[in-house]
XYZ file of C-alpha atoms in Angstrom:
782
model
C -32.299 4.428 -36.728
C -29.824 1.999 -35.221
C -29.955 2.173 -31.404
C -26.911 3.648 -29.693
C -26.495 0.452 -27.674
C -25.049 -1.222 -30.786
C -21.897 0.824 -30.308
C -19.200 -0.710 -28.082
C -17.455 1.985 -25.994
C -13.719 2.455 -25.979
C -13.348 1.681 -22.284
C -14.278 -2.022 -22.615
C -13.988 -4.327 -19.633
C -10.246 -4.927 -19.196
C -10.752 -8.146 -17.286
C -12.760 -9.744 -20.043
C -10.149 -8.856 -22.666
C -6.982 -9.600 -20.667
C -6.150 -12.695 -22.701
C -6.694 -10.924 -26.000
C -4.654 -7.934 -24.866
C -1.746 -10.201 -23.938
C -1.869 -11.872 -27.328
C -2.012 -8.460 -29.017
C 0.973 -7.263 -27.007
C 3.040 -10.306 -28.005
C 2.013 -9.940 -31.632
C 2.825 -6.243 -31.541
C 6.280 -6.977 -30.134
C 6.927 -9.633 -32.789
C 5.895 -7.235 -35.539
C 8.061 -4.509 -34.053
C 11.080 -6.834 -33.923
C 10.430 -7.910 -37.474
C 10.164 -4.328 -38.646
C 13.355 -3.310 -36.855
C 15.257 -6.526 -37.417
C 18.322 -4.639 -38.596
C 18.508 -2.854 -35.253
C 18.160 -6.196 -33.455
C 20.963 -7.726 -35.515
C 23.189 -4.729 -34.866
C 22.641 -4.866 -31.108
C 23.262 -8.629 -31.020
C 26.455 -8.182 -33.035
C 27.660 -5.463 -30.687
C 26.886 -7.676 -27.685
C 28.794 -10.590 -29.236
C 31.735 -8.319 -29.976
C 31.869 -7.043 -26.402
C 31.535 -10.598 -25.031
C 34.358 -11.885 -27.215
C 36.563 -8.957 -26.277
C 35.980 -9.589 -22.589
C 36.671 -13.325 -22.888
C 39.900 -12.704 -24.777
C 41.309 -10.054 -22.439
C 39.979 -11.066 -18.983
C 42.348 -12.521 -16.367
C 42.081 -16.255 -15.739
C 41.219 -17.233 -12.180
C 41.605 -20.748 -10.779
C 39.800 -22.114 -7.748
C 40.581 -24.650 -5.054
C 38.214 -25.919 -2.375
C 38.214 -27.961 0.814
C 35.384 -29.390 2.917
C 35.257 -29.346 6.722
C 32.843 -31.354 8.903
C 31.543 -29.610 12.064
C 29.945 -31.798 14.766
C 28.811 -31.385 18.371
C 29.105 -34.543 20.552
C 26.096 -35.119 22.807
C 26.799 -38.373 24.641
C 29.120 -36.836 27.276
C 27.236 -33.554 27.767
C 26.020 -32.899 31.266
C 24.319 -29.531 30.737
C 20.737 -29.084 29.573
C 21.504 -26.931 26.502
C 21.406 -29.811 24.062
C 21.496 -28.764 20.408
C 20.123 -31.096 17.776
C 21.466 -31.384 14.261
C 18.743 -29.222 12.708
C 19.407 -26.327 15.072
C 23.136 -26.640 14.351
C 22.506 -26.261 10.653
C 20.142 -23.344 11.039
C 21.818 -21.389 13.838
C 25.428 -22.525 14.305
C 26.631 -23.096 10.722
C 26.260 -19.424 9.632
C 28.441 -18.481 12.598
C 31.176 -20.854 11.496
C 30.953 -19.474 7.947
C 31.650 -15.982 9.232
C 34.477 -17.221 11.473
C 36.304 -18.683 8.463
C 36.273 -15.284 6.712
C 36.964 -13.328 9.892
C 40.032 -11.133 10.202
C 41.568 -13.335 12.949
C 41.485 -16.514 10.860
C 42.641 -14.759 7.678
C 45.520 -13.062 9.504
C 46.708 -16.448 10.738
C 46.526 -17.826 7.192
C 48.489 -14.881 5.756
C 51.236 -15.394 8.332
C 51.550 -19.049 7.298
C 51.784 -18.278 3.556
C 55.127 -18.330 1.784
C 56.150 -15.190 -0.158
C 55.512 -17.058 -3.444
C 51.891 -17.700 -2.404
C 51.119 -13.992 -2.072
C 50.834 -13.179 -5.778
C 47.178 -12.107 -5.342
C 48.328 -9.439 -2.901
C 50.845 -7.885 -5.253
C 50.692 -4.112 -5.334
C 48.846 -3.864 -1.999
C 50.313 -2.689 1.278
C 50.648 -5.167 4.119
C 47.664 -3.764 6.022
C 45.451 -4.531 2.990
C 46.568 -8.163 2.584
C 43.757 -9.434 4.754
C 41.064 -7.623 2.743
C 42.618 -8.839 -0.528
C 42.488 -12.438 0.631
C 38.944 -12.023 2.005
C 37.772 -10.711 -1.377
C 38.661 -14.030 -3.079
C 37.756 -16.295 -0.148
C 34.275 -17.783 0.331
C 32.758 -20.210 2.836
C 29.288 -21.716 2.734
C 27.458 -24.583 4.374
C 26.269 -27.367 2.103
C 22.502 -27.561 2.378
C 21.049 -30.027 4.933
C 24.529 -31.045 6.136
C 27.105 -29.993 8.750
C 29.757 -29.599 6.061
C 31.465 -26.282 5.318
C 32.958 -25.696 1.862
C 35.943 -23.313 1.763
C 36.856 -21.935 -1.676
C 39.562 -19.543 -2.855
C 40.197 -17.972 -6.287
C 43.689 -17.123 -7.445
C 45.639 -16.313 -10.567
C 47.706 -19.491 -10.015
C 46.110 -22.913 -9.337
C 48.897 -23.990 -6.938
C 48.576 -20.778 -4.957
C 44.825 -21.394 -4.637
C 45.506 -24.801 -3.069
C 48.125 -23.415 -0.657
C 45.862 -20.586 0.482
C 42.939 -22.967 1.159
C 45.226 -25.213 3.233
C 46.507 -22.243 5.217
C 42.973 -20.963 5.880
C 41.761 -24.402 7.034
C 44.725 -24.803 9.415
C 44.242 -21.294 10.807
C 40.554 -22.032 11.366
C 41.315 -25.267 13.237
C 43.846 -23.510 15.475
C 41.439 -20.672 16.202
C 38.597 -23.042 17.183
C 40.895 -24.986 19.513
C 42.164 -21.863 21.265
C 38.714 -20.379 21.541
C 37.106 -23.449 23.103
C 39.910 -24.145 25.625
C 40.304 -20.517 26.675
C 36.603 -19.946 26.922
C 35.997 -23.080 29.009
C 38.676 -22.127 31.579
C 37.394 -18.580 31.912
C 33.828 -19.757 32.361
C 34.923 -22.341 34.967
C 36.661 -19.682 37.071
C 33.698 -17.344 36.819
C 31.243 -20.057 37.877
C 33.421 -21.132 40.820
C 33.523 -17.594 42.142
C 29.783 -17.272 41.741
C 29.233 -20.563 43.614
C 31.276 -19.330 46.588
C 29.146 -16.197 46.796
C 25.961 -18.252 46.597
C 27.192 -20.608 49.361
C 27.847 -17.706 51.746
C 24.384 -16.294 51.112
C 22.829 -19.740 51.647
C 24.541 -20.148 55.026
C 23.378 -16.713 56.187
C 19.759 -17.371 55.173
C 19.745 -20.715 56.984
C 20.866 -19.052 60.233
C 18.143 -16.422 59.952
C 15.510 -19.108 59.325
C 16.475 -21.063 62.459
C 16.399 -17.935 64.615
C 12.938 -16.904 63.424
C 11.570 -20.397 63.937
C 12.793 -20.397 67.536
C 11.130 -17.043 68.133
C 7.715 -18.118 66.857
C 7.972 -21.714 68.128
C 7.351 -22.931 64.578
C 7.316 -26.721 64.226
C 7.266 -26.647 60.457
C 3.535 -27.412 60.132
C 1.656 -25.835 57.242
C -1.963 -25.791 56.267
C -1.154 -27.683 53.088
C -0.284 -30.697 55.279
C -3.643 -30.508 57.154
C -1.794 -29.536 60.419
C -1.885 -25.977 61.770
C 0.306 -24.096 64.248
C -0.801 -24.749 67.902
C -1.742 -21.109 68.377
C -3.934 -21.235 65.317
C -5.415 -24.559 66.426
C -6.371 -23.012 69.809
C -8.123 -20.104 68.142
C -10.030 -22.509 65.907
C -11.056 -24.663 68.888
C -12.407 -21.715 70.926
C -14.244 -20.423 67.866
C -15.999 -23.770 67.358
C -16.869 -24.028 71.094
C -18.251 -20.483 71.120
C -20.473 -21.234 68.137
C -21.806 -24.419 69.808
C -22.501 -22.547 73.111
C -24.403 -19.817 71.234
C -26.544 -22.404 69.429
C -27.290 -24.200 72.757
C -28.265 -20.919 74.472
C -30.602 -19.967 71.655
C -32.338 -23.368 71.796
C -32.785 -23.140 75.587
C -34.138 -19.593 75.406
C -36.600 -20.705 72.735
C -37.783 -23.641 74.897
C -38.125 -21.388 77.995
C -40.220 -18.907 76.036
C -42.464 -21.729 74.809
C -43.045 -23.020 78.375
C -43.828 -19.540 79.671
C -46.264 -18.948 76.820
C -48.036 -22.258 77.550
C -48.378 -21.373 81.243
C -49.863 -17.959 80.397
C -52.373 -19.576 78.030
C -53.082 -22.255 80.723
C -52.201 -25.054 78.342
C -50.831 -28.490 79.271
C -47.060 -28.188 79.817
C -46.525 -31.945 79.885
C -45.529 -31.853 76.231
C -42.358 -29.944 77.207
C -41.331 -32.498 79.828
C -39.262 -34.743 77.560
C -37.663 -31.730 75.868
C -36.641 -30.455 79.298
C -35.466 -33.970 80.176
C -33.106 -33.933 77.215
C -31.646 -30.717 78.545
C -31.397 -31.340 82.377
C -30.690 -35.040 82.306
C -32.829 -38.144 82.646
C -31.789 -38.984 86.245
C -32.638 -35.489 87.531
C -36.035 -35.671 85.839
C -36.929 -39.087 87.223
C -35.817 -38.018 90.721
C -38.018 -34.969 90.527
C -40.978 -37.263 89.582
C -40.480 -39.599 92.565
C -38.642 -42.346 90.644
C -35.241 -43.361 91.942
C -32.153 -44.027 89.939
C -32.412 -47.778 90.451
C -35.932 -47.821 89.059
C -34.809 -46.037 85.992
C -31.878 -48.378 85.547
C -34.036 -51.452 86.046
C -36.616 -50.144 83.630
C -33.935 -49.550 81.006
C -32.554 -53.089 81.445
C -36.018 -54.521 81.237
C -36.673 -52.696 77.957
C -33.466 -54.122 76.471
C -34.369 -57.648 77.674
C -37.849 -57.259 76.168
C -36.370 -56.451 72.774
C -34.075 -59.507 72.974
C -36.910 -61.837 74.017
C -39.109 -60.621 71.155
C -36.338 -61.322 68.655
C -35.737 -64.814 70.125
C -39.454 -65.573 70.047
C -39.717 -64.681 66.370
C -36.734 -66.889 65.554
C -38.107 -69.890 67.495
C -41.582 -69.559 65.946
C -40.116 -70.108 62.491
C -39.049 -73.669 63.471
C -41.377 -74.702 66.384
C -45.093 -74.788 66.857
C -47.053 -72.535 69.235
C -47.527 -75.360 71.824
C -43.871 -76.096 72.095
C -42.629 -75.524 75.703
C -39.814 -73.236 74.620
C -42.176 -71.058 72.550
C -44.675 -70.837 75.417
C -41.886 -69.930 77.892
C -40.595 -67.074 75.726
C -44.115 -65.804 75.031
C -44.903 -65.685 78.743
C -41.669 -63.863 79.506
C -42.433 -61.217 76.855
C -46.003 -60.771 78.215
C -44.833 -60.204 81.797
C -42.167 -57.622 80.686
C -44.706 -55.704 78.652
C -47.131 -55.717 81.602
C -44.518 -54.355 83.981
C -43.393 -51.603 81.613
C -47.005 -50.666 80.965
C -47.723 -50.295 84.669
C -44.541 -48.209 85.110
C -45.638 -45.840 82.311
C -49.078 -45.564 83.939
C -47.476 -44.621 87.263
C -45.262 -42.043 85.470
C -48.247 -40.551 83.621
C -50.210 -40.435 86.911
C -47.317 -38.564 88.587
C -47.022 -36.168 85.705
C -50.748 -35.539 85.861
C -50.522 -34.823 89.558
C -47.609 -32.422 88.972
C -49.431 -30.765 86.118
C -52.240 -29.914 88.458
C -49.861 -28.197 90.906
C -46.091 -27.613 90.469
C -45.019 -28.947 86.973
C -45.157 -25.607 85.158
C -43.149 -23.556 87.680
C -40.719 -26.406 88.088
C -40.030 -26.516 84.328
C -39.576 -22.704 84.199
C -37.115 -22.751 87.115
C -35.182 -25.661 85.647
C -34.860 -24.061 82.125
C -34.044 -20.623 83.587
C -31.125 -22.124 85.511
C -29.886 -23.858 82.358
C -30.132 -20.643 80.299
C -28.161 -18.680 82.905
C -25.470 -21.374 82.973
C -25.222 -21.339 79.122
C -24.802 -17.553 79.082
C -21.927 -17.736 81.575
C -20.223 -20.437 79.491
C -20.668 -18.342 76.330
C -19.037 -15.302 77.960
C -16.027 -17.342 79.095
C -15.574 -18.906 75.624
C -15.859 -15.485 73.886
C -13.080 -14.055 76.093
C -10.840 -17.046 75.436
C -11.495 -16.821 71.662
C -10.539 -13.144 71.489
C -7.251 -13.868 73.256
C -6.440 -16.774 70.902
C -7.434 -14.770 67.816
C -5.098 -11.888 68.751
C -2.218 -14.329 69.232
C -2.948 -15.964 65.820
C -3.024 -12.593 64.044
C 0.349 -11.662 65.540
C 1.678 -15.067 64.563
C 0.700 -14.785 60.836
C 3.277 -12.059 60.121
C 6.036 -14.086 61.761
C 5.022 -17.201 59.793
C 5.134 -15.195 56.549
C 8.696 -14.185 57.372
C 9.516 -17.855 57.940
C 8.069 -18.782 54.541
C 10.078 -16.052 52.773
C 13.280 -17.277 54.404
C 12.445 -20.847 53.423
C 11.981 -19.802 49.788
C 15.298 -17.933 49.785
C 17.051 -20.965 51.245
C 15.521 -23.222 48.569
C 16.460 -20.826 45.763
C 20.044 -20.513 46.898
C 20.309 -24.258 47.354
C 19.012 -24.914 43.807
C 21.382 -22.327 42.335
C 24.284 -23.947 44.181
C 23.416 -27.325 42.652
C 23.173 -25.817 39.145
C 26.556 -24.149 39.481
C 28.116 -27.416 40.646
C 26.726 -29.216 37.567
C 27.940 -26.495 35.201
C 31.439 -26.541 36.676
C 31.577 -30.309 36.338
C 30.417 -30.148 32.701
C 32.972 -27.469 31.806
C 35.749 -29.539 33.343
C 34.768 -32.359 31.008
C 34.648 -30.002 28.004
C 38.190 -28.897 28.656
C 39.271 -32.526 28.171
C 36.898 -33.199 25.213
C 35.981 -30.383 22.779
C 32.348 -29.323 22.553
C 32.627 -28.629 18.808
C 34.729 -30.966 16.698
C 36.088 -29.944 13.313
C 37.575 -32.381 10.799
C 38.795 -31.949 7.207
C 36.964 -34.408 4.956
C 38.206 -33.160 1.559
C 41.633 -31.727 0.803
C 42.069 -29.043 -1.898
C 43.121 -30.220 -5.364
C 44.870 -28.405 -8.212
C 42.509 -27.505 -11.093
C 43.847 -26.446 -14.504
C 40.442 -25.224 -15.695
C 39.798 -21.550 -14.941
C 36.597 -20.660 -13.149
C 36.571 -17.159 -14.591
C 35.866 -16.299 -17.318
C 33.773 -19.284 -18.429
C 32.874 -19.529 -22.076
C 29.392 -20.903 -21.408
C 28.521 -18.088 -19.009
C 29.923 -15.475 -21.409
C 27.805 -16.890 -24.247
C 24.669 -16.863 -22.126
C 25.324 -13.287 -21.007
C 25.981 -12.222 -24.599
C 22.688 -13.710 -25.789
C 20.644 -12.437 -22.851
C 22.266 -9.020 -22.871
C 21.901 -8.616 -26.619
C 18.284 -9.737 -26.624
C 17.432 -7.604 -23.631
C 19.037 -4.495 -25.073
C 17.529 -5.017 -28.535
C 14.041 -5.708 -27.170
C 14.329 -2.688 -24.906
C 15.275 -0.429 -27.819
C 12.544 -1.899 -30.022
C 9.960 -1.423 -27.260
C 11.078 2.146 -26.675
C 10.949 3.067 -30.351
C 7.649 1.256 -30.727
C 6.168 3.207 -27.800
C 7.262 6.485 -29.358
C 5.466 5.549 -32.611
C 1.807 6.556 -32.088
C 0.346 4.549 -34.945
C -1.814 1.467 -34.936
C 0.271 -1.661 -35.333
C -2.353 -4.193 -36.401
C -6.003 -4.639 -37.186
C -6.467 -6.534 -33.932
C -4.990 -3.679 -31.910
C -7.189 -1.157 -33.691
C -10.361 -3.148 -33.050
C -9.393 -3.946 -29.470
C -8.507 -0.370 -28.608
C -11.439 1.288 -30.408
C -14.132 -1.323 -29.870
C -15.446 -0.663 -33.386
C -15.879 -3.522 -35.903
C -13.857 -3.555 -39.104
C -16.078 -3.488 -42.186
C -13.540 -3.519 -45.029
C -9.943 -2.828 -46.025
C -9.384 -0.835 -49.199
C -6.295 -0.710 -51.402
C -4.829 2.439 -52.848
C -6.787 3.209 -56.025
C -5.692 4.347 -59.490
C -8.857 5.629 -61.244
C -8.707 6.305 -65.002
C -10.019 9.867 -64.604
C -9.794 12.502 -61.898
C -13.406 13.751 -61.783
C -16.828 12.584 -62.783
C -18.197 9.053 -62.679
C -15.037 7.686 -64.302
C -13.115 8.801 -61.244
C -14.886 6.067 -59.249
C -13.198 2.658 -59.680
C -16.409 0.810 -58.872
C -17.978 2.400 -61.954
C -14.944 2.638 -64.209
C -13.467 -0.812 -63.307
C -16.260 -2.808 -61.627
C -14.406 -6.140 -61.940
C -11.139 -4.981 -60.368
C -9.815 -6.141 -56.971
C -10.222 -2.614 -55.620
C -13.924 -2.608 -56.499
C -14.379 -5.858 -54.589
C -13.352 -4.194 -51.336
C -16.247 -1.718 -51.659
C -18.675 -4.530 -52.386
C -17.346 -6.183 -49.228
C -18.142 -2.980 -47.364
C -21.674 -2.964 -48.791
C -22.209 -6.598 -47.819
C -20.858 -6.067 -44.290
C -23.249 -3.177 -43.740
C -26.196 -5.178 -45.104
C -25.471 -8.097 -42.784
C -24.555 -6.232 -39.593
C -26.957 -3.296 -39.929
C -29.749 -4.260 -42.337
C -31.987 -1.423 -41.142
C -29.397 1.309 -41.679
C -30.574 3.366 -44.672
C -29.161 6.794 -43.732
C -25.393 6.693 -43.239
C -22.843 9.444 -42.713
C -19.117 8.951 -43.377
C -16.404 10.827 -41.468
C -12.733 10.604 -40.500
C -10.287 11.887 -37.919
C -8.603 14.414 -40.181
C -8.618 15.638 -43.749
C -7.081 13.479 -46.464
C -8.122 10.103 -45.008
C -10.222 9.125 -48.039
C -13.732 9.387 -46.628
C -15.175 11.150 -49.721
C -13.866 8.602 -52.231
C -14.932 5.740 -49.970
C -18.458 7.155 -49.715
C -18.781 7.735 -53.464
C -17.616 4.224 -54.389
C -19.917 2.705 -51.746
C -22.822 4.632 -53.292
C -21.986 3.197 -56.745
C -22.009 -0.340 -55.228
C -25.481 0.234 -53.776
C -26.671 1.591 -57.138
C -25.228 -1.464 -58.907
C -27.253 -3.606 -56.483
C -30.435 -1.936 -57.833
C -30.876 0.299 -54.828
C -31.899 3.886 -55.462
C -29.120 5.845 -53.758
C -28.718 9.534 -52.939
C -25.333 11.106 -52.222
C -25.450 14.290 -50.136
C -22.350 16.479 -49.819
C -22.847 17.944 -46.327
C -19.223 19.090 -46.108
C -20.151 22.664 -46.993
C -16.836 23.949 -45.640
C -14.602 21.958 -48.029
C -16.955 20.125 -50.406
C -14.782 17.301 -51.749
C -17.662 15.200 -53.036
C -18.964 18.069 -55.148
C -15.572 18.520 -56.785
C -15.107 14.777 -57.252
C -18.424 14.511 -59.110
C -17.748 17.784 -61.028
C -20.959 19.390 -59.776
C -19.774 22.758 -58.511
C -22.276 25.537 -59.036
C -24.933 27.739 -57.417
C -27.286 24.871 -56.701
C -26.883 22.488 -53.800
C -27.553 21.619 -50.156
C -26.880 25.075 -48.753
C -29.541 26.644 -50.988
C -32.053 23.907 -50.091
C -31.572 24.542 -46.409
C -31.722 28.321 -46.756
C -34.854 28.239 -48.889
C -38.260 28.620 -47.278
C -40.149 26.888 -50.074
C -41.529 23.374 -49.900
C -38.678 20.952 -49.236
C -39.788 18.454 -51.870
C -39.997 21.005 -54.658
C -36.701 22.693 -53.778
C -34.839 19.381 -53.353
C -35.971 18.157 -56.768
C -34.553 21.322 -58.346
C -31.093 20.867 -56.734
C -30.548 17.089 -56.988
C -28.478 16.014 -60.005
C -27.994 12.738 -61.775
C -24.463 11.340 -61.293
C -24.161 9.527 -64.604
C -24.421 6.186 -62.838
C -27.757 4.474 -63.076
C -29.657 4.588 -59.784
C -27.298 7.139 -58.177
C -28.224 10.794 -57.625
C -26.152 13.526 -55.981
C -27.056 16.607 -53.941
C -23.940 18.830 -54.118
C -22.974 21.173 -51.340
C -23.934 24.390 -53.103
C -22.463 27.821 -52.348
C -20.378 27.891 -49.171
C -22.477 29.315 -46.295
C -21.194 31.271 -43.321
C -22.998 29.072 -40.821
C -22.922 25.416 -42.007
C -23.520 23.932 -38.539
C -26.629 26.070 -38.000
C -28.033 25.032 -41.386
C -27.435 21.329 -40.691
C -29.044 21.656 -37.266
C -32.162 23.339 -38.642
C -35.433 21.452 -39.134
C -35.000 21.777 -42.915
C -32.184 19.197 -42.952
C -34.189 16.586 -41.017
C -37.141 17.297 -43.329
C -34.821 16.759 -46.288
C -33.721 13.376 -44.962
C -37.309 12.369 -44.262
C -38.367 13.350 -47.816
C -35.396 11.546 -49.385
C -36.170 8.365 -47.406
C -39.488 8.154 -49.237
C -37.790 8.131 -52.646
C -34.411 6.407 -52.131
C -33.337 3.087 -50.689
C -30.006 4.420 -49.380
C -28.997 7.936 -48.332
C -25.244 8.474 -47.923
C -23.980 11.755 -46.434
C -20.443 13.114 -46.680
C -19.418 15.228 -43.661
C -16.290 17.079 -42.500
C -13.721 15.417 -40.210
C -15.416 15.012 -36.836
C -12.561 16.537 -34.808
C -12.487 19.670 -36.956
C -16.152 20.719 -36.740
C -19.447 19.846 -35.083
C -21.192 19.176 -38.405
C -20.746 15.398 -38.177
C -22.177 15.328 -34.657
C -25.244 17.242 -35.814
C -25.767 14.936 -38.801
C -25.032 11.783 -36.781
C -27.964 12.426 -34.429
C -30.310 12.426 -37.447
C -29.107 9.371 -39.390
C -28.866 5.651 -38.598
C -25.120 5.559 -37.955
C -21.598 6.656 -38.794
C -18.862 4.954 -40.800
C -15.343 6.011 -39.838
C -12.531 5.939 -42.400
C -9.053 5.375 -40.930
C -5.703 5.620 -42.679
C -3.320 3.735 -40.332
C -0.114 4.969 -41.905
C -1.276 8.549 -41.433
C -3.683 8.747 -38.469
C -2.312 8.722 -34.943
C -3.877 6.552 -32.308
C -4.731 9.500 -30.108
C -6.756 11.199 -32.832
C -8.689 8.078 -33.847
C -9.374 7.230 -30.211
C -10.711 10.740 -29.670
C -13.089 10.254 -32.617
C -14.553 7.093 -31.091
C -14.746 8.697 -27.657
C -16.607 11.678 -29.088
C -19.082 9.445 -30.903
C -19.650 7.490 -27.699
C -20.067 10.639 -25.628
C -22.611 12.028 -28.085
C -24.379 8.635 -28.244
C -23.956 8.440 -32.026
C -23.913 4.806 -33.193
C -20.723 3.771 -34.986
C -21.571 1.184 -37.640
C -17.931 0.293 -38.228
C -14.688 1.463 -39.729
C -12.930 1.190 -43.069
C -9.131 0.880 -43.227
C -7.930 2.914 -46.154
C -4.815 3.178 -48.320
C -2.938 0.086 -47.256
C -0.032 -0.846 -49.438
C 0.985 2.774 -50.018
C 4.507 4.126 -49.679
C 3.759 5.263 -46.111
C 2.608 1.786 -45.126
C 5.837 -0.249 -45.077
C 4.335 -3.544 -44.012
C 5.038 -3.121 -40.287
C 1.449 -2.456 -39.309
C -0.126 -5.480 -40.875
C -2.056 -3.690 -43.665
C 0.313 -4.318 -46.567
C -2.034 -6.702 -48.390
C -4.693 -4.004 -48.710
C -4.559 -0.338 -49.441
C -6.309 2.851 -50.176
C -5.698 6.551 -50.017
C -7.499 9.821 -50.278
C -6.957 10.872 -53.864
C -8.668 14.199 -53.580
C -7.370 16.971 -51.350
C -8.838 20.139 -49.895
C -7.169 23.097 -51.560
C -9.388 25.784 -52.965
C -10.325 29.423 -52.951
C -13.798 30.949 -52.853
C -15.755 32.053 -55.885
C -19.066 33.797 -56.136
C -20.873 30.651 -55.048
C -18.691 29.979 -52.082
C -16.831 27.105 -53.851
C -13.117 26.813 -54.442
C -11.867 28.373 -57.589
C -9.483 25.524 -58.295
C -9.547 21.939 -57.031
C -6.305 20.009 -57.406
C -6.595 16.285 -57.771
C -3.918 14.041 -56.226
C -3.988 11.124 -58.601
C -0.932 8.907 -58.773
C -1.900 7.822 -62.261
C -2.099 11.254 -63.842
C -0.778 14.758 -63.573
C -2.506 17.463 -61.571
C -5.729 18.528 -63.236
C -7.698 21.663 -62.638
C -11.409 22.301 -62.890
C -12.368 25.866 -63.608
C -15.390 27.527 -62.170
C -16.604 28.095 -65.708
C -16.827 24.370 -66.457
C -20.178 23.284 -67.714
C -22.413 21.974 -64.939
C -24.097 18.605 -65.505
C -27.830 18.743 -66.142
C -30.223 18.870 -63.235
C -32.040 15.660 -62.403
C -35.358 15.324 -60.680
C -35.427 11.904 -58.946
C -38.170 9.526 -59.889
C -40.369 8.249 -57.056
C -39.670 4.638 -56.323
C -42.299 2.234 -57.392
């Protein structure tokens, strides 16, 4: 069987087919216009008639225009609100456009018009004159310029010119009055505001001076690296207090170290120089038995020694060691070093003597006195710092008040300067206008009407007529639920087209001669069935069991199936036709094989399927083609087709025949086709475009897709018939269902009478007593 994946579902990817859908839509619209061309011509004629009537009866309006240049001088402006040309065009020009059409300007123009220039206001009361004139007046700025174009439409060309002149003059007068009056009013308002600001400035200055006197403020600020004296005093005492605390801590640390050394009986001489740094060198030397002169002389001698050593090194670079000057300096350095060495030995000897007796207690007493003195100094500095800090804290609030007053004075002073500049600028504007308006083009008389224009009327006629006609065609086309072209059918259904069949005219109504492929094998109609056979062989070469169905009765599925079977037989393929439409067996009537034997009896029988099938299969009269008629009409056809006997029948027939073609009822009417479709290789769908609606055919494809029944393709039938008028693109091909479903039941469940719809002959009837063709047992294929 053909896999279900070969079937393309209806809901194909819209994105991938967007281009094709657009082309189909355009083609469909073109075909619809072509089909309803008479309607299009009628609508276009009506549109042309209405356009001509309007052009002949419409009032003629004439227009006049003037151009005005609007500029803003900038060379003599003293204010900071400079406006460049671009901002004028974007922000100012729309304002001037509205001013021209404002009631004030139009009223001035109406007052300046002569009675003869008021023809456009005829029939209107005086209070409506302004609105009448505004309705025909327009003003717009020419793009990227400072030019305003003023236009007026009137029934008389001279009146149009006079009105434009009156409007322009009224606009110029209004702008002049507005600028002069506005400048004077603004000047008075700013002068009054400046007087108020001056009084406030004077009051704030007085308050600032008074506060400064109270706090003794000299105008110093921290930003200038100079602080208020009170703040400076607090800072000074704070720094001194910190230094005194550090000194006290160092002295206490040294005293504790000396006391610890005495307790441990260590040498306290190491603390002597540290104590000397604290109590002073003179006091230390006096305590050691060395006078102040000795210390001074020793210090001078040390400095002289350093100088002599430097001089000696300099002289040695140029003179030899035996030179008198070198020897003199060397001797002087030796004697100084000897004296200093003996002085240090005497000092060390004195320290050693003190260390053996009174050096430790003396150091403790000396450091204890220094610590007590540092503590008293620290207490005095802390008291002074607290007093200065309190004064500084009280001063900060007063300084803040001074700063606020200074800011107010500066603000009022700046505002006073701004007001002075504005007043000066306005005084200049009163002498020279801020906005200058000049007429650069005067209105001219035009004898050519601006309304109606023939070119515009023609364009509107064509566009209106085409739009209306296309709208009507589209509406009527949307209401018609038929397929409009082969492309639309394939695109919407997603099912390939296998063949297109013309309407047939067989020489006989029943039997093998009723099949054109057998009766007229060389005709054009027979070629379409051979095309169908070839398409199936190429696209589905493995499909040997095929069922044919349609959307509704009368679409031609039975005739299509029978002629296709003849084509397979003519191609030397053993073919079996099975009429599985046991509800309305059209194939059985077409082949004139009504009787008690057929498919229903095979399926109801419990005997061996091969033996029973051979008894019920008949030869069609066409070489290589056998037929299994429907048999008596059963009460439960769907249950019989769904039984294992039917699948066994197909399996047995596949061993004897090359092709097995099954006729089934319309798929939307019963479930028989769905049951058969699950057992065979695929389904062929017969569509009659002039008869079948899109909704029905789409439902057929959707049902096949839902049931996963592979659709091998479709056959377009009965093109070129009276119902197909050429609009849907099938007029070169055609085919119709010649055999209808109208019958009653006889003893075998068949219709008593089958009427044949054959355009070539009158209605024929087949009685139930007609002789049945002989039974045929199929021969096993070699």
